[in-house]
Structures are given as structure tokens and as C-alpha cells.
């Protein structure tokens, strides 16, 4: 269970975007009548435990998240699925989503568990991505705008920039931006589609402290 959500801003996709770094998401239900609450079903208990450990008490859209285990083991369809204030369905299934990040042992090992920080690692951007193109993603989505970009040059091919770091003023701004813009669609130089992916990164600067 997830409590203290902003009912006017939240939807299933935005919850998926912040839960998927901690395990595969199976289904999500945002309650229509019980405002500010949602259920997130992970495909394994380990994923639920990870989310509880790393996301509980994080500041998200102005509120402090409260996570707890539900007495229900699954999210079941019960009649008509309602709609949220933004018009999206209140229930969504992600069991076959390609954006789940723990589909194979190899993919699982690439995920690093950290609390939300003000630094996001981005990858799978269309090469050679620029900071202006990345900034436009967040501006167009009306998400918190980053304050700094670091683009990584690919060794042996400096024009193939597809990954790097993006920094916000604080952890809350980064978490909200991630919820809105994780898995944003971008277009490559030849028109090919790309899905921008975001993950929290542990800052190495001693002035950046991980929340404990």
C-alpha cells in the first residue's frame, strides 16, 4: 500500500516509473474514492521489500510517502475500472511491460538500490543527445527542471552520447521528475524511436548526502 499521494497529480504510470527500479511491477491500482492511496503489486516479495526499504518516507509531490504491506496478495478486477483526474485508468497491468528492469538475472544485476537522490542516471537516449534536448523533455512534460547535466562520451566514439547524469535542486524534485519523465519517448536523428530511462545515482560529491 502507498499513502499520502497527491490525487490530482498521481496516476498508474507515474507510480510505475518510481517503483520499477526496485523490482518488476505487476499491477497498480490508484484508489478513486479513497483519495491519496494506491496499491502496487510487485511480481515478487523481494521487489516489494526493496520498494518499502528505499521509497518509504521519501518526499514525493510535496508529501511524505508512507508504504506498508497490504493484506491482499494481488490486485483483482472488481467491476468497472474508474478514471483518475487526468483521465487515465485507475488500474494498469505491467506484467508484460518492456520497461520492467528485472526480467533476467543479467538485467537484474545492472540495477543499483539507493534511496531517492537529487542525481539521476539517464540512459538509452538518442545519440548524440544534448543537454538542451534532455531539458526539453522535462520542460515539455511540466516536470521539475534539472539544474545540471553531465553527458558521458562513449570511448572511441565521442559522438555517440546516450547516457550521463542529471541533477536537480533536491531529492524531492528529482523523484517527481522521474515519476513524470522516466520512459519518455525521444526520436533519433534518423527518426528511430528511443525510450529514455532514468535511475537514481549515488552522488560521489561529499556535499551530496544520501537520506538514511
mmCIF file of C-alpha atoms in Angstrom:
data_model
loop_
_atom_site.group_PDB
_atom_site.id
_atom_site.type_symbol
_atom_site.label_atom_id
_atom_site.label_comp_id
_atom_site.label_asym_id
_atom_site.label_seq_id
_atom_site.Cartn_x
_atom_site.Cartn_y
_atom_site.Cartn_z
ATOM 1 C CA UNK A 1 0.000 0.000 0.000
ATOM 2 C CA UNK A 2 1.113 3.536 -0.793
ATOM 3 C CA UNK A 3 -0.332 6.504 1.104
ATOM 4 C CA UNK A 4 -0.046 10.309 1.060
ATOM 5 C CA UNK A 5 -0.201 10.652 -2.714
ATOM 6 C CA UNK A 6 -1.303 13.816 -4.487
ATOM 7 C CA UNK A 7 -4.595 12.675 -6.010
ATOM 8 C CA UNK A 8 -4.585 15.441 -8.625
ATOM 9 C CA UNK A 9 -1.122 14.555 -9.953
ATOM 10 C CA UNK A 10 -0.727 10.814 -9.471
ATOM 11 C CA UNK A 11 -1.538 8.063 -11.945
ATOM 12 C CA UNK A 12 -0.509 4.445 -12.503
ATOM 13 C CA UNK A 13 2.266 5.290 -14.949
ATOM 14 C CA UNK A 14 3.902 7.740 -12.572
ATOM 15 C CA UNK A 15 3.900 5.177 -9.776
ATOM 16 C CA UNK A 16 5.343 2.561 -12.113
ATOM 17 C CA UNK A 17 8.145 4.946 -13.042
ATOM 18 C CA UNK A 18 9.394 5.240 -9.453
ATOM 19 C CA UNK A 19 8.774 1.628 -8.370
ATOM 20 C CA UNK A 20 10.326 -0.189 -11.351
ATOM 21 C CA UNK A 21 13.957 0.468 -10.249
ATOM 22 C CA UNK A 22 13.323 -1.739 -7.199
ATOM 23 C CA UNK A 23 11.686 -4.771 -8.823
ATOM 24 C CA UNK A 24 9.294 -5.849 -11.566
ATOM 25 C CA UNK A 25 5.881 -4.215 -11.221
ATOM 26 C CA UNK A 26 2.893 -6.471 -11.920
ATOM 27 C CA UNK A 27 -0.147 -4.247 -11.392
ATOM 28 C CA UNK A 28 -1.054 -0.857 -9.942
ATOM 29 C CA UNK A 29 -4.348 0.453 -8.628
ATOM 30 C CA UNK A 30 -4.911 4.055 -7.581
ATOM 31 C CA UNK A 31 -7.986 4.330 -5.391
ATOM 32 C CA UNK A 32 -10.630 6.699 -6.704
ATOM 33 C CA UNK A 33 -12.795 7.021 -3.595
ATOM 34 C CA UNK A 34 -10.006 6.559 -1.040
ATOM 35 C CA UNK A 35 -8.019 9.555 -2.184
ATOM 36 C CA UNK A 36 -4.253 9.665 -1.799
ATOM 37 C CA UNK A 37 -3.849 5.892 -1.676
ATOM 38 C CA UNK A 38 -2.770 3.193 -4.120
ATOM 39 C CA UNK A 39 -1.782 -0.454 -4.300
ATOM 40 C CA UNK A 40 1.383 -1.506 -6.119
ATOM 41 C CA UNK A 41 1.746 -5.238 -6.770
ATOM 42 C CA UNK A 42 5.315 -6.366 -7.420
ATOM 43 C CA UNK A 43 5.919 -9.710 -9.118
ATOM 44 C CA UNK A 44 7.994 -10.946 -6.176
ATOM 45 C CA UNK A 45 8.077 -10.270 -2.458
ATOM 46 C CA UNK A 46 11.703 -9.182 -2.794
ATOM 47 C CA UNK A 47 10.643 -6.283 -5.017
ATOM 48 C CA UNK A 48 8.025 -5.179 -2.502
ATOM 49 C CA UNK A 49 10.597 -5.295 0.289
ATOM 50 C CA UNK A 50 13.042 -3.245 -1.804
ATOM 51 C CA UNK A 51 10.412 -0.579 -2.502
ATOM 52 C CA UNK A 52 9.446 -0.425 1.175
ATOM 53 C CA UNK A 53 13.083 -0.066 2.200
ATOM 54 C CA UNK A 54 14.138 2.559 -0.325
ATOM 55 C CA UNK A 55 10.981 4.629 -1.018
ATOM 56 C CA UNK A 56 9.205 4.759 2.340
ATOM 57 C CA UNK A 57 9.198 8.277 3.844
ATOM 58 C CA UNK A 58 10.529 9.873 0.645
ATOM 59 C CA UNK A 59 9.123 13.322 -0.157
ATOM 60 C CA UNK A 60 7.039 12.959 -3.310
ATOM 61 C CA UNK A 61 4.979 15.751 -4.862
ATOM 62 C CA UNK A 62 5.009 17.661 -1.577
ATOM 63 C CA UNK A 63 4.008 14.753 0.660
ATOM 64 C CA UNK A 64 5.926 12.160 2.670
ATOM 65 C CA UNK A 65 5.251 8.710 1.195
ATOM 66 C CA UNK A 66 4.024 6.024 3.572
ATOM 67 C CA UNK A 67 4.446 2.440 2.361
ATOM 68 C CA UNK A 68 3.218 -0.744 4.042
ATOM 69 C CA UNK A 69 2.400 -4.303 3.089
ATOM 70 C CA UNK A 70 -1.201 -4.909 2.048
ATOM 71 C CA UNK A 71 -3.376 -7.669 3.475
ATOM 72 C CA UNK A 72 -4.191 -8.539 -0.146
ATOM 73 C CA UNK A 73 -1.651 -10.532 -2.163
ATOM 74 C CA UNK A 74 -2.893 -9.432 -5.591
ATOM 75 C CA UNK A 75 -4.840 -6.633 -7.244
ATOM 76 C CA UNK A 76 -8.074 -8.077 -8.607
ATOM 77 C CA UNK A 77 -10.508 -6.685 -11.155
ATOM 78 C CA UNK A 78 -13.789 -5.890 -9.486
ATOM 79 C CA UNK A 79 -16.246 -4.465 -11.930
ATOM 80 C CA UNK A 80 -15.851 -1.181 -13.747
ATOM 81 C CA UNK A 81 -12.389 0.423 -13.647
ATOM 82 C CA UNK A 82 -12.648 4.076 -12.701
ATOM 83 C CA UNK A 83 -10.696 7.014 -14.070
ATOM 84 C CA UNK A 84 -8.287 9.391 -12.366
ATOM 85 C CA UNK A 85 -8.433 13.208 -12.544
ATOM 86 C CA UNK A 86 -6.114 13.197 -15.594
ATOM 87 C CA UNK A 87 -8.450 10.795 -17.430
ATOM 88 C CA UNK A 88 -6.189 7.723 -17.229
ATOM 89 C CA UNK A 89 -7.451 4.357 -15.889
ATOM 90 C CA UNK A 90 -7.199 3.798 -12.138
ATOM 91 C CA UNK A 91 -5.840 0.264 -12.695
ATOM 92 C CA UNK A 92 -2.993 -0.787 -15.001
ATOM 93 C CA UNK A 93 -1.223 -4.083 -15.729
ATOM 94 C CA UNK A 94 2.557 -4.091 -16.237
ATOM 95 C CA UNK A 95 3.334 -7.813 -16.230
ATOM 96 C CA UNK A 96 4.454 -7.740 -19.856
ATOM 97 C CA UNK A 97 5.950 -4.246 -19.838
ATOM 98 C CA UNK A 98 9.344 -3.992 -21.519
ATOM 99 C CA UNK A 99 10.176 -1.246 -19.048
ATOM 100 C CA UNK A 100 10.374 -3.674 -16.138
ATOM 101 C CA UNK A 101 14.066 -3.969 -15.272
ATOM 102 C CA UNK A 102 14.406 -7.362 -13.596
ATOM 103 C CA UNK A 103 13.285 -9.673 -16.398
ATOM 104 C CA UNK A 104 16.546 -11.666 -16.495
ATOM 105 C CA UNK A 105 19.360 -12.286 -13.995
ATOM 106 C CA UNK A 106 21.692 -10.217 -16.184
ATOM 107 C CA UNK A 107 19.272 -7.270 -16.266
ATOM 108 C CA UNK A 108 18.691 -7.541 -12.510
ATOM 109 C CA UNK A 109 22.404 -7.181 -11.749
ATOM 110 C CA UNK A 110 22.503 -3.803 -13.504
ATOM 111 C CA UNK A 111 20.093 -2.220 -11.021
ATOM 112 C CA UNK A 112 21.588 -0.385 -8.043
ATOM 113 C CA UNK A 113 19.398 0.090 -4.969
ATOM 114 C CA UNK A 114 19.593 3.554 -3.387
ATOM 115 C CA UNK A 115 17.221 5.989 -1.701
ATOM 116 C CA UNK A 116 15.981 8.799 -3.955
ATOM 117 C CA UNK A 117 18.777 11.294 -4.502
ATOM 118 C CA UNK A 118 18.929 14.550 -6.434
ATOM 119 C CA UNK A 119 21.045 12.858 -9.105
ATOM 120 C CA UNK A 120 19.564 10.663 -11.840
ATOM 121 C CA UNK A 121 21.475 8.459 -14.238
ATOM 122 C CA UNK A 122 19.923 8.547 -17.712
ATOM 123 C CA UNK A 123 20.486 6.041 -20.494
ATOM 124 C CA UNK A 124 19.063 4.913 -23.829
ATOM 125 C CA UNK A 125 18.860 8.485 -25.139
ATOM 126 C CA UNK A 126 19.178 9.013 -28.915
ATOM 127 C CA UNK A 127 22.807 9.741 -29.899
ATOM 128 C CA UNK A 128 24.312 12.269 -29.860
ATOM 129 C CA UNK A 129 21.934 13.653 -27.238
ATOM 130 C CA UNK A 130 22.461 17.208 -25.976
ATOM 131 C CA UNK A 131 21.637 18.853 -22.667
ATOM 132 C CA UNK A 132 19.103 21.101 -24.424
ATOM 133 C CA UNK A 133 17.286 18.058 -25.839
ATOM 134 C CA UNK A 134 17.188 16.456 -22.408
ATOM 135 C CA UNK A 135 15.994 19.641 -20.730
ATOM 136 C CA UNK A 136 13.183 19.910 -23.283
ATOM 137 C CA UNK A 137 11.849 16.505 -22.178
ATOM 138 C CA UNK A 138 11.259 17.816 -18.647
ATOM 139 C CA UNK A 139 10.040 21.270 -19.689
ATOM 140 C CA UNK A 140 7.514 19.857 -22.165
ATOM 141 C CA UNK A 141 6.200 17.427 -19.524
ATOM 142 C CA UNK A 142 5.890 20.241 -16.954
ATOM 143 C CA UNK A 143 8.192 18.334 -14.624
ATOM 144 C CA UNK A 144 10.767 19.866 -12.269
ATOM 145 C CA UNK A 145 13.568 21.208 -14.456
ATOM 146 C CA UNK A 146 17.143 19.969 -13.849
ATOM 147 C CA UNK A 147 19.907 22.341 -12.807
ATOM 148 C CA UNK A 148 22.872 20.444 -14.272
ATOM 149 C CA UNK A 149 23.687 17.864 -16.962
ATOM 150 C CA UNK A 150 26.757 15.659 -17.370
ATOM 151 C CA UNK A 151 26.985 13.834 -20.694
ATOM 152 C CA UNK A 152 29.205 10.761 -20.991
ATOM 153 C CA UNK A 153 31.235 10.352 -24.152
ATOM 154 C CA UNK A 154 31.440 6.811 -25.455
ATOM 155 C CA UNK A 155 35.025 5.603 -25.556
ATOM 156 C CA UNK A 156 36.261 5.506 -29.136
ATOM 157 C CA UNK A 157 33.117 7.215 -30.413
ATOM 158 C CA UNK A 158 32.709 10.683 -28.852
ATOM 159 C CA UNK A 159 29.619 11.468 -30.919
ATOM 160 C CA UNK A 160 27.629 8.532 -29.516
ATOM 161 C CA UNK A 161 26.359 10.181 -26.309
ATOM 162 C CA UNK A 162 23.441 8.150 -24.942
ATOM 163 C CA UNK A 163 23.993 8.260 -21.190
ATOM 164 C CA UNK A 164 25.007 10.578 -18.367
ATOM 165 C CA UNK A 165 23.842 12.259 -15.167
ATOM 166 C CA UNK A 166 21.129 14.830 -14.483
ATOM 167 C CA UNK A 167 20.937 16.832 -11.260
ATOM 168 C CA UNK A 168 18.023 18.624 -9.538
ATOM 169 C CA UNK A 169 17.944 21.063 -6.637
ATOM 170 C CA UNK A 170 16.891 18.332 -4.184
ATOM 171 C CA UNK A 171 15.732 14.712 -3.865
ATOM 172 C CA UNK A 172 12.023 15.596 -3.972
ATOM 173 C CA UNK A 173 12.365 17.415 -7.304
ATOM 174 C CA UNK A 174 14.320 14.506 -8.805
ATOM 175 C CA UNK A 175 11.748 11.949 -7.618
ATOM 176 C CA UNK A 176 8.862 13.930 -9.092
ATOM 177 C CA UNK A 177 10.747 14.430 -12.361
ATOM 178 C CA UNK A 178 11.473 10.712 -12.517
ATOM 179 C CA UNK A 179 7.801 9.865 -11.988
ATOM 180 C CA UNK A 180 6.782 12.100 -14.867
ATOM 181 C CA UNK A 181 9.602 11.596 -17.388
ATOM 182 C CA UNK A 182 11.004 8.110 -16.849
ATOM 183 C CA UNK A 183 10.401 6.157 -20.086
ATOM 184 C CA UNK A 184 9.747 9.304 -22.115
ATOM 185 C CA UNK A 185 9.722 8.843 -25.873
ATOM 186 C CA UNK A 186 12.538 10.506 -27.815
ATOM 187 C CA UNK A 187 13.342 10.466 -31.510
ATOM 188 C CA UNK A 188 16.762 9.739 -33.001
ATOM 189 C CA UNK A 189 18.419 11.664 -35.849
ATOM 190 C CA UNK A 190 17.004 9.267 -38.433
ATOM 191 C CA UNK A 191 13.532 9.131 -36.917
ATOM 192 C CA UNK A 192 14.049 5.956 -34.918
ATOM 193 C CA UNK A 193 12.248 5.791 -31.538
ATOM 194 C CA UNK A 194 14.085 5.720 -28.206
ATOM 195 C CA UNK A 195 12.783 5.289 -24.662
ATOM 196 C CA UNK A 196 14.663 7.477 -22.182
ATOM 197 C CA UNK A 197 15.306 5.590 -18.948
ATOM 198 C CA UNK A 198 16.129 7.074 -15.560
ATOM 199 C CA UNK A 199 17.561 5.617 -12.347
ATOM 200 C CA UNK A 200 18.793 7.123 -9.109
ATOM 201 C CA UNK A 201 22.543 7.522 -8.814
ATOM 202 C CA UNK A 202 24.526 7.837 -5.605
ATOM 203 C CA UNK A 203 26.361 11.200 -5.679
ATOM 204 C CA UNK A 204 30.107 10.955 -5.095
ATOM 205 C CA UNK A 205 30.377 14.604 -4.100
ATOM 206 C CA UNK A 206 30.665 14.742 -0.295
ATOM 207 C CA UNK A 207 28.199 17.640 -0.286
ATOM 208 C CA UNK A 208 25.526 15.241 -1.605
ATOM 209 C CA UNK A 209 24.270 13.072 1.230
ATOM 210 C CA UNK A 210 22.099 10.009 0.851
ATOM 211 C CA UNK A 211 18.974 10.082 3.012
ATOM 212 C CA UNK A 212 19.063 7.476 5.795
#
